[in-house]
Coordinates of C-alpha atoms in Angstrom, one line a residue:
X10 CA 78.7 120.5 70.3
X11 CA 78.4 116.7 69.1
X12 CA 74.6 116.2 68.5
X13 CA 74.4 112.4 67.0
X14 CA 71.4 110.2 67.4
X15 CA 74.5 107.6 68.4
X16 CA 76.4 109.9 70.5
X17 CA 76.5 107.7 74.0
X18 CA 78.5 108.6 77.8
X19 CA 78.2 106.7 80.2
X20 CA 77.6 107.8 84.4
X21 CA 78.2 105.4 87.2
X22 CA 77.2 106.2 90.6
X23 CA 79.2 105.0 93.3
X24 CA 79.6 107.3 95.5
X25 CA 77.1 105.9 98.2
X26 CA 78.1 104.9 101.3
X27 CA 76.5 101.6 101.7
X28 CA 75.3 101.5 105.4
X29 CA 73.5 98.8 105.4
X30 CA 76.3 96.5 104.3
X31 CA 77.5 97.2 107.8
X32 CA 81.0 96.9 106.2
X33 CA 84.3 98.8 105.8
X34 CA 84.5 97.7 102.0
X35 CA 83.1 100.3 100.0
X36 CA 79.5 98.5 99.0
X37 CA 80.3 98.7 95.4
X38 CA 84.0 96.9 96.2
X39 CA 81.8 93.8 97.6
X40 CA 82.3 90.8 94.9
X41 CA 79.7 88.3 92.7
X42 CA 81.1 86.1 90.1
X43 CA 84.9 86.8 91.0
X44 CA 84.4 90.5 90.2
X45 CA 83.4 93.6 92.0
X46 CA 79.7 95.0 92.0
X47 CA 81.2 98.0 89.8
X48 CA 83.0 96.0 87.5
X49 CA 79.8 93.9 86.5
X50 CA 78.1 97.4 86.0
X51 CA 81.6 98.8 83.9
X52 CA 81.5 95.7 82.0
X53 CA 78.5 96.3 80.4
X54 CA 78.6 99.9 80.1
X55 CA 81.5 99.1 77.7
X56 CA 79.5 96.8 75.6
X57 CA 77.9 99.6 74.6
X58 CA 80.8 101.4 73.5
X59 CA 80.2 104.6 74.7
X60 CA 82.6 107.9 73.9
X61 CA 83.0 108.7 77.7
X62 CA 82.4 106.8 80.5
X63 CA 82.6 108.3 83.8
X64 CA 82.3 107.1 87.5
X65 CA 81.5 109.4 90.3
X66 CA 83.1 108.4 93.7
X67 CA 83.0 110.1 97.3
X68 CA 82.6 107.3 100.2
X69 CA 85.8 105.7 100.7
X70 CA 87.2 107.3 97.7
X71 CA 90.9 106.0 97.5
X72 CA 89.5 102.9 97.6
X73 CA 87.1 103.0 95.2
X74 CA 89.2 105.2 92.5
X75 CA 92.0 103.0 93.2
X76 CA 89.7 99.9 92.1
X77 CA 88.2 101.7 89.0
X78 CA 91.7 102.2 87.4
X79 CA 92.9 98.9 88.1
X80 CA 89.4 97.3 86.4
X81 CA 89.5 100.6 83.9
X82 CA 92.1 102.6 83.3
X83 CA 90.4 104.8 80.9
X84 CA 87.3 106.1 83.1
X85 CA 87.2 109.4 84.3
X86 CA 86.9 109.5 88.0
X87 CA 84.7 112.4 89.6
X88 CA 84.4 113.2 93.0
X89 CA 81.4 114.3 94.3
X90 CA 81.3 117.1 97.0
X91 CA 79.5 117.6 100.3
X92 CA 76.0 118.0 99.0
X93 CA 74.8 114.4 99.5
X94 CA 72.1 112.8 96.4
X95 CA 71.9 111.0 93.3
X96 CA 71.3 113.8 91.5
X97 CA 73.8 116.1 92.8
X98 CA 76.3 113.0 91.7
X99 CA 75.2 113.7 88.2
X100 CA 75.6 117.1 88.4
X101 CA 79.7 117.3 89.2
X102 CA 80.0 114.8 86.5
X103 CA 78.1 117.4 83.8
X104 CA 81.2 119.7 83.6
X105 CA 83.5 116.2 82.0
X106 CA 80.6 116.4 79.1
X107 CA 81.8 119.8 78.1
X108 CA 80.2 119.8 74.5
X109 CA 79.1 116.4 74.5
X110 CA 75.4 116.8 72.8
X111 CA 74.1 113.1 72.6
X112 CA 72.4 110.9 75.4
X113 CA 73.7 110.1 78.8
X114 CA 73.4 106.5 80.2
X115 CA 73.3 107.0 84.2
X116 CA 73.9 103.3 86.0
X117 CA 74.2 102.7 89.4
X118 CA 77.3 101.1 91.0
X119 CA 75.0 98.4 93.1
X120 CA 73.4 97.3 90.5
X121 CA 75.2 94.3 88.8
X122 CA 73.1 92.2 87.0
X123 CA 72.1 94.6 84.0
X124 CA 72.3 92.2 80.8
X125 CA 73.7 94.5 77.9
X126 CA 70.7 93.7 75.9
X127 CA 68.3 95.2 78.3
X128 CA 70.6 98.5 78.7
X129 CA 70.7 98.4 74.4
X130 CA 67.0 98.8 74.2
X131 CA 66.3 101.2 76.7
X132 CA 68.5 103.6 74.9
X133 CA 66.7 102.3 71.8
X134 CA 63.2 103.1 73.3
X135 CA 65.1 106.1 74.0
X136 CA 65.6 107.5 71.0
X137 CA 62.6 105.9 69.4
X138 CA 60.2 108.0 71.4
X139 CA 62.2 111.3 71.2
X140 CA 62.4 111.6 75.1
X141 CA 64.0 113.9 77.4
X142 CA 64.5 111.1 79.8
X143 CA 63.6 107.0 79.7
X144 CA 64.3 105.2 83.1
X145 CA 64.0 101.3 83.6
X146 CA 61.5 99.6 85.8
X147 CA 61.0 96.5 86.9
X148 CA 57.8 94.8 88.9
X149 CA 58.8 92.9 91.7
X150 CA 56.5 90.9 94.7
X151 CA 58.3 92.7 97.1
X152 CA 59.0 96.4 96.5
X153 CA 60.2 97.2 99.9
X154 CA 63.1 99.7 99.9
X155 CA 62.7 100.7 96.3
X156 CA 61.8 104.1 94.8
X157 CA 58.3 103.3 92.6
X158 CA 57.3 104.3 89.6
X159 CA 53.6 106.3 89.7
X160 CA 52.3 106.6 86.8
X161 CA 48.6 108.6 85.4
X162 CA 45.3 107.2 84.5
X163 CA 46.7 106.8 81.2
X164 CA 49.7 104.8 82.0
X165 CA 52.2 107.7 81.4
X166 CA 54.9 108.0 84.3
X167 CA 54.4 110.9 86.6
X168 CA 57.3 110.3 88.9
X169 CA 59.4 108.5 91.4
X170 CA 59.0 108.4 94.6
X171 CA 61.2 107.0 97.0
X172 CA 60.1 104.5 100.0
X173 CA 60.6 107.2 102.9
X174 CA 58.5 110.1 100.9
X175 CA 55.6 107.5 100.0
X176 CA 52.5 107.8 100.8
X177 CA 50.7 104.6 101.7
X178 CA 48.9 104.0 98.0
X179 CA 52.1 104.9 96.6
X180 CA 54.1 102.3 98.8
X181 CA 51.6 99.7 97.4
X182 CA 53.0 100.4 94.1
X183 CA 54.9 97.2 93.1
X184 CA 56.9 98.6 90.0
X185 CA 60.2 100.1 91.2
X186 CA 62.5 102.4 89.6
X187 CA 65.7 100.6 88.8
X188 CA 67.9 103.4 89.0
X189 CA 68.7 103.0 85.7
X190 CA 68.0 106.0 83.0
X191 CA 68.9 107.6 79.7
X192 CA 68.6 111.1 79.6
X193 CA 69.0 114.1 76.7
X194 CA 72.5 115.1 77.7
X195 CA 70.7 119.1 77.4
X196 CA 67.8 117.8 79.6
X197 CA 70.3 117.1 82.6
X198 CA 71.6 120.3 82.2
X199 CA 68.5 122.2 81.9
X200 CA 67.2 120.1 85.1
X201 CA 69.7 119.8 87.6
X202 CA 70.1 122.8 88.8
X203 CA 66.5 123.3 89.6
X204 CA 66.6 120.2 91.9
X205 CA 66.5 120.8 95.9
X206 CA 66.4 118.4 98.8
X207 CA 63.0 119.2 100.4
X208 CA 62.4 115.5 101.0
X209 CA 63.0 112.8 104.1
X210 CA 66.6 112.3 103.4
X211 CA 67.3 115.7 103.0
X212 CA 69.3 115.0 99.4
X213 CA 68.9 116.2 95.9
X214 CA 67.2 113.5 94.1
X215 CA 67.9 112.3 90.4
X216 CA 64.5 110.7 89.8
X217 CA 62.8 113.9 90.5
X218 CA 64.4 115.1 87.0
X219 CA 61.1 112.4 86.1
X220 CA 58.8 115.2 87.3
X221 CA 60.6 118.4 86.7
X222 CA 60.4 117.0 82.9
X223 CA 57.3 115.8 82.6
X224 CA 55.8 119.1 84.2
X225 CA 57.9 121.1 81.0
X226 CA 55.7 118.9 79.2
X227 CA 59.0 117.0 77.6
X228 CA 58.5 113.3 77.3
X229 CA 59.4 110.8 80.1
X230 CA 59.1 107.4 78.8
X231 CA 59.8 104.2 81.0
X232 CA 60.3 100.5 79.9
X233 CA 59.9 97.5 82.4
X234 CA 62.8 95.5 82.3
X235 CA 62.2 91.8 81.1
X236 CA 64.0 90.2 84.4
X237 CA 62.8 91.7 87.7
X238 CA 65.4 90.3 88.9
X239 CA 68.5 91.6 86.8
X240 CA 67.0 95.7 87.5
X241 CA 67.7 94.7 91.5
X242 CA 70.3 96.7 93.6
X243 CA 72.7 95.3 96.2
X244 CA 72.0 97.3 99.8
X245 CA 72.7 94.6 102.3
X246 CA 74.5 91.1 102.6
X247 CA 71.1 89.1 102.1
X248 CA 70.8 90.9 98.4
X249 CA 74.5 90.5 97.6
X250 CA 73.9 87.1 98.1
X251 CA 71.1 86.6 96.2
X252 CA 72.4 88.8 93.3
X253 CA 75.5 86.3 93.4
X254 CA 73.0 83.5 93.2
X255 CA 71.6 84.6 90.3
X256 CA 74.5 85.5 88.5
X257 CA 75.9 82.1 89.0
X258 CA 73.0 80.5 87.8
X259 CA 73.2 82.4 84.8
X260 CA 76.9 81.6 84.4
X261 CA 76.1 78.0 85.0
X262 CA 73.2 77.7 81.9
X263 CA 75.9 79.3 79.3
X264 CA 78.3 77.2 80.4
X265 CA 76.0 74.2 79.8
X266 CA 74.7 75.7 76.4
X267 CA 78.3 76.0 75.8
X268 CA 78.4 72.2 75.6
X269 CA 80.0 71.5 79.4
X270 CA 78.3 68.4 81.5
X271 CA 77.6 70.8 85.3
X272 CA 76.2 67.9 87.1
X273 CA 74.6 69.5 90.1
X274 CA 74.2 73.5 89.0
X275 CA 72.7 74.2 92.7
X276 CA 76.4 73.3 94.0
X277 CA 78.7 74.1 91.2
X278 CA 80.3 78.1 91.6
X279 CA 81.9 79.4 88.1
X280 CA 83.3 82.9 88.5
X281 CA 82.5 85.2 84.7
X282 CA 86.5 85.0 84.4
X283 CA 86.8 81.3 84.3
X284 CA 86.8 79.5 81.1
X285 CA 85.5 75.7 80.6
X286 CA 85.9 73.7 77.0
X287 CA 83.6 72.3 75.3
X288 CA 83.2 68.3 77.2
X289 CA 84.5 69.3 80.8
X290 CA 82.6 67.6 83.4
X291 CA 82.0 69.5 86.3
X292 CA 80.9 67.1 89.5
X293 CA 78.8 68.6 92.7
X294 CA 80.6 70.7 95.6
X295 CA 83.0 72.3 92.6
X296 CA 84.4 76.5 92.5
X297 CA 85.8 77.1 89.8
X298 CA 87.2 80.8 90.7
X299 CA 89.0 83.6 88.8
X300 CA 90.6 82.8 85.8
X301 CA 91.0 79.5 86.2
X302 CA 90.7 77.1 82.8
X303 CA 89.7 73.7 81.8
X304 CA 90.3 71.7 79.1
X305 CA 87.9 69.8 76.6
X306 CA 87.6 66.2 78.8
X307 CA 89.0 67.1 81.7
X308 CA 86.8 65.7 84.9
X309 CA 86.7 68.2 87.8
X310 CA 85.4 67.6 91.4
X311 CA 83.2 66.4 93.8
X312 CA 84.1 69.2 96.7
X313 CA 86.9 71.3 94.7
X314 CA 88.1 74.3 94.5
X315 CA 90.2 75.5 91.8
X316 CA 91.8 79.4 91.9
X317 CA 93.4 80.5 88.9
X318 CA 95.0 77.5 88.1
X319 CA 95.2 75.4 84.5
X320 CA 93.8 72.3 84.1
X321 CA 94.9 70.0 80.8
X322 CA 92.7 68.0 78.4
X323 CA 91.3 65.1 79.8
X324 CA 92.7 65.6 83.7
X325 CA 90.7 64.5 86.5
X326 CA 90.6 66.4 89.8
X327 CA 89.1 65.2 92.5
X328 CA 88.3 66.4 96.2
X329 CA 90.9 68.9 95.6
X330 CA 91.9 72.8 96.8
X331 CA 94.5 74.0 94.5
X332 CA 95.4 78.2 93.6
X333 CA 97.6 78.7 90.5
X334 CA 98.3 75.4 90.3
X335 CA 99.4 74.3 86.5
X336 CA 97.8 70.1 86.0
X337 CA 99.1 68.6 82.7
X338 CA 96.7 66.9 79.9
X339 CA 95.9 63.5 81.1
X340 CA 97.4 64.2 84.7
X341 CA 95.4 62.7 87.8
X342 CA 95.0 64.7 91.2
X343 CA 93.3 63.6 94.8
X344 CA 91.1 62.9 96.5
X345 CA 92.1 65.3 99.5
X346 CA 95.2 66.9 97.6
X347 CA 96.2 70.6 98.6
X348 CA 97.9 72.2 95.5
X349 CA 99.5 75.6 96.3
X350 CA 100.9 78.2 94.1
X351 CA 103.6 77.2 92.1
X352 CA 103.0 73.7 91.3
X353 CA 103.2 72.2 87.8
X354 CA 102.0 68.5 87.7
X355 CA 103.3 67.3 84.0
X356 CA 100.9 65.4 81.7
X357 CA 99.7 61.9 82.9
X358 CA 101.2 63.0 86.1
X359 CA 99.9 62.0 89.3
X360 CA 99.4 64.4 92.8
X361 CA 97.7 61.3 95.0
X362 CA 95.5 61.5 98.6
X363 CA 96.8 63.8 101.2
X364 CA 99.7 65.1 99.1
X365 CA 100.5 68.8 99.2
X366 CA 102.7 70.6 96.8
X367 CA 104.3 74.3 96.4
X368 CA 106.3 75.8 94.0
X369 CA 107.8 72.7 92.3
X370 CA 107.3 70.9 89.0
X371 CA 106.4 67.2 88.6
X372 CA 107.2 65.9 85.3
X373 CA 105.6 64.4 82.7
X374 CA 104.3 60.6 84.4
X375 CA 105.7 61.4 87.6
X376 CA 104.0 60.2 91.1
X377 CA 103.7 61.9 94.2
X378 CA 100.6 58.7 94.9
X379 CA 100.3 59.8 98.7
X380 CA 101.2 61.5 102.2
X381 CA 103.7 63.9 100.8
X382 CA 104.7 67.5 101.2
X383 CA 106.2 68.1 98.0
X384 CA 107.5 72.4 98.0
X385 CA 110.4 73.8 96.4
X386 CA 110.9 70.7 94.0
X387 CA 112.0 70.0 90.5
X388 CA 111.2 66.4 89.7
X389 CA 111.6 64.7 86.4
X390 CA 110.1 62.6 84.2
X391 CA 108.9 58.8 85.5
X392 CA 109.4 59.1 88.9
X393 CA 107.7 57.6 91.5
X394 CA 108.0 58.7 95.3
X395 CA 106.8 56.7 97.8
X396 CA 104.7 57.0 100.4
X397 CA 105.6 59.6 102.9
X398 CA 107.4 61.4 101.1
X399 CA 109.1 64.9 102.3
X400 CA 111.5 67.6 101.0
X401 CA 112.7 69.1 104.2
X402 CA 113.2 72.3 102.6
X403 CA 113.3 75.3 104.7
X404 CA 116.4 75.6 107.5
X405 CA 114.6 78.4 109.4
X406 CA 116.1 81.0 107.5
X407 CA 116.0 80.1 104.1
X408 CA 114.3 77.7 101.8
X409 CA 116.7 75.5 99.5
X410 CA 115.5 73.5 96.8
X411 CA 115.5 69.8 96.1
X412 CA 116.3 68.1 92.8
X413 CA 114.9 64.7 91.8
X414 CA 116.2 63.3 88.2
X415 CA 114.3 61.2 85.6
X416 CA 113.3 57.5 86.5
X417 CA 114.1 58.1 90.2
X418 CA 112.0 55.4 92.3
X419 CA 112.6 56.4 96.3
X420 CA 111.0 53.8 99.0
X421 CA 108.3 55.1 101.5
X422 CA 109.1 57.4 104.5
X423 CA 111.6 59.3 102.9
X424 CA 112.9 62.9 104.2
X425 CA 114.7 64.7 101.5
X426 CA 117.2 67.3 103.4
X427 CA 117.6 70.3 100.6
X428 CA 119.3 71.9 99.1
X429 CA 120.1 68.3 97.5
X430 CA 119.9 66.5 94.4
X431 CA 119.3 63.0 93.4
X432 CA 120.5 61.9 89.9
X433 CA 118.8 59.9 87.0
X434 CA 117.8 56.6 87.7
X435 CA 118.7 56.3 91.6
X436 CA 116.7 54.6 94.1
X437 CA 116.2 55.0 97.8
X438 CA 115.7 52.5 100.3
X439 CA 112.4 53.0 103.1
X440 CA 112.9 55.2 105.8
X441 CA 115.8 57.2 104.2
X442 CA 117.4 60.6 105.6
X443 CA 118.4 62.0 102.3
X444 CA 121.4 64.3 103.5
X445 CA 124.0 64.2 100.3
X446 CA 123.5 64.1 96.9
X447 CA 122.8 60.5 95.3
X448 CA 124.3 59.7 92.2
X449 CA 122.9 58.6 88.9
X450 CA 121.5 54.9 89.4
X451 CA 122.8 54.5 93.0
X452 CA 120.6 53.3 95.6
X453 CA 121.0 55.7 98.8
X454 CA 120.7 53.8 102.5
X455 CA 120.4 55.5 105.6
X456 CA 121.2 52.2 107.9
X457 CA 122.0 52.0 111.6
X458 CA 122.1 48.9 113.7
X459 CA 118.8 48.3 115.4
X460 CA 119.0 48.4 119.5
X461 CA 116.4 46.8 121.6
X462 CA 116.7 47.0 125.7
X463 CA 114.7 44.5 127.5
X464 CA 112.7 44.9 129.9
X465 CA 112.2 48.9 129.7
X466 CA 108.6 49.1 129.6
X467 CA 108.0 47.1 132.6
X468 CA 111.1 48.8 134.4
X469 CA 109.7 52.7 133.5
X470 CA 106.0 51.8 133.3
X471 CA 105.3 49.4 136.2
X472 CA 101.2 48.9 136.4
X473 CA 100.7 49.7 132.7
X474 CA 98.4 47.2 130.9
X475 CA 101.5 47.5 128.3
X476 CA 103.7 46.2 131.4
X477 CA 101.6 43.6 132.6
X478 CA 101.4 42.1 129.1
X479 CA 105.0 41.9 128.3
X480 CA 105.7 40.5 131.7
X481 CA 103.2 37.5 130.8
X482 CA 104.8 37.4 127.5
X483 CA 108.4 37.2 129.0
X484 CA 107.2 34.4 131.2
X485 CA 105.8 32.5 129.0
X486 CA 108.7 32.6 126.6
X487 CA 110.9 31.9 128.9
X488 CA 108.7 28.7 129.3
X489 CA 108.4 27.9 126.1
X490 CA 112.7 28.1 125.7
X491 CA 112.9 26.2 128.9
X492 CA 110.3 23.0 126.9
X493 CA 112.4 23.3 124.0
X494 CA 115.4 22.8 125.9
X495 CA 114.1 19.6 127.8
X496 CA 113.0 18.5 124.2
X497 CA 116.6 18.8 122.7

């Protein structure tokens, strides 16, 4: 049996149904910071670097085991059976630490906002004081739903009691247990078993461990965590909002620290996978989601969202929604764009106002200034579209792409039939139907003779204001020919 003084596994509980999320995502599924509650809590179970690391699931279980190996293919998922409780949770996860001799970290799945620092020194205090089992507290203003954490006249804990088993001195108690312990891997196993569930919720309990210890006369040692806040679980909507809050704000400050200009932190959303260079400026109303990147220089926002996309040195982005979008170093994009997946805007290129774009690549000091729908589109280098600009690409069946060379300079109101291709250097006149390929340096036409019928709004709309006013101007025309005639 390993018996080190570093010997570390790790326990997750997530196994909990989550009622009061009033959801049919599993509650550890729901998301902060681009991630799901779980993963924050796996994340820094593996700073620790622990030998095993397991998670035990139950409610929703596909789900949830489907999650953990996609965000962590190497835990060990453990189901837990019928017999509802925390502690029971523990218990089917005992028989994966087979000869495992060291301490167990036990985190809860809802509880994201550990910092790895806090969990490194309760295992330290651990281990400093020789204890059979050393939880983490945290005093709050408002303890309401929280087990607390009654301790003796000497300050020594006693044990935990939950909300729904307090009495009303004990419900005044405004330290609460985190759900966060270390335990002697041999004083789980001595312990467990003895638990029952002679309480309100009928379930077998792993804070009563706390008491079962203490009364063996092993020592139970608690340490308060040094943000309230970070020990706090997510139950409901209103605390996974608040949780994300904080997160963010903590994102935020590093970010800043890190040397990037976050004008208005209050409005500004960075998810933990994005990454921001040293000199980014970051303007109010601004997401930057997932694992989406910006470059030293490069100006982003007001009011825009960015989802795993890559933004160049010294880009500016403004008033923008764009998801794996690719913006080159120096390129230039809004206000009121709409980049979809698939774009690639080469450097000093330019995506203008009201411009949308999929799959296509602009090259390098290209132009799309406004009004376009840009999708399915190769465009070279030096081109400038015009405004109104669209690739007509999809026939109803199947989309065909459009081709525009280098140096290609097309007039505004242009419709761009694909699958066609226009070559280097050609130009377009306004108003073009682009049905054919255009050759290199030709300018393309689509010219038809202009018609105008007299008289048809005051034959088809008789009574209009539009009528009335033409007649007038008919008549006085016709006066003014009939003076020019007597003049000549």
């Amino acid at each position: 049996m390993e018996n080190t003084a570093s010997s570390l596994a790790v326990i997750v509980l997530a196994a909990g149904q989550g009622t009061r999320m009033k959801s049919r995502t599993p509650k550890v599924l729901h998301g902060i910071g681009g991630r799901p509650l779980v993963a924050h809590v796996l994340d820094a179970a593996h700073t620790l670097s622990p030998e095993r690391l397991i998670v035990v699931v139950r409610h929703e279980r596909e789900a949830v085991a489907s999650a953990i190996a996609e965000l962590d293919p190497a835990a060990i998922v453990v189901d837990q059976d019928e017999i509802p409780g925390t502690g029971r949770a523990v218990e089917v996860a005992l028989p994966v630490l087979d000869g495992f001799g060291g301490d167990v970290l036990v985190l809860s799945g809802d509880v994201p906002l550990l910092e790895p620092a806090t969990l490194a020194d309760l295992i330290a205090t651990h281990r400093r004081r020789h204890a059979a089992v050393t939880l983490l507290s945290a005093v709050v203003g408002d303890p309401t739903g929280y087990g607390r954490v009654i301790r003796d006249d000497s300050g020594d804990v006693r044990r935990i009691v939950e909300q729904k088993d307090a009495n009303d001195d004990e419900i005044a108690v405004n330290e609460i247990n985190a759900g966060v312990y270390v335990f002697r891997a041999d004083a789980l196993r001595t312990h467990l078993p003895r638990l029952d569930s002679a309480n309100a919720q009928g379930e077998r309990y792993l804070t009563d461990v706390v008491g079962l210890a203490r009364g063996e006369g092993e020592v139970v040692s608690v340490q308060q965590a040094p943000d309230a806040a970070a020990a706090l679980g997510v139950n409901d909507r209103a605390q996974l909002a608040e949780a994300g809050r904080i997160l963010n704000q903590r994102i935020v400050r590093r970010w800043q620290l890190e040397g990037v200009t976050i004008q208005d932190p209050a409005t500004t959303w960075i998810d933990v996978t994005a990454t921001l260079a040293p000199d980014a400026v970051i303007l109010p109303n601004t997401h930057i989601l997932r694992s989406t990147t910006v470059a030293t220089g490069a100006v982003i926002g007001p009011d825009t969202t960015l989802v795993d996309c890559e933004v160049g040195e010294n880009a500016t982005v403004r008033r923008t929604d764009a998801t794996l979008a690719v913006i080159g170093a120096g390129a230039n994009v809004g206000p009121f764009a709409y980049l979809r997946p698939g774009t690639y805007l080469g450097d000093k290129g330019k995506i203008g106002t009201f411009v949308e774009t999929k799959n296509s690549t602009i090259g390098e000091r290209s132009k799309v200034p406004h009004l376009s729908y840009i999708g399915d589109t190769t465009i070279g280098t030096g081109v400038n579209l015009g405004a109104g600009a669209i690739t007509a690409n999809y026939d109803d069946i199947t989309k065909h792409r459009t081709e525009i060379g280098d140096e290609v300079h097309t007039g505004s109101h242009n419709v761009f039939v694909a699958p066609v291709r226009i070559g280097d250097g050609a130009k377009t006149g306004a108003g073009a139907v682009i049905r054919k390929d255009v050759p290199a340096g030709a300018l393309a036409l689509s010219v038809s003779p202009q018609r105008n019928i007299e008289g048809w709004v005051e034959k088809n709309r008789p009574g209009t204001a539009a009528a009335e006013l033409a007649a007038k101007a008919r008549t006085a025309q016709k006066a003014d020919d009939g003076a020019q005639e007597q003049d000549g």
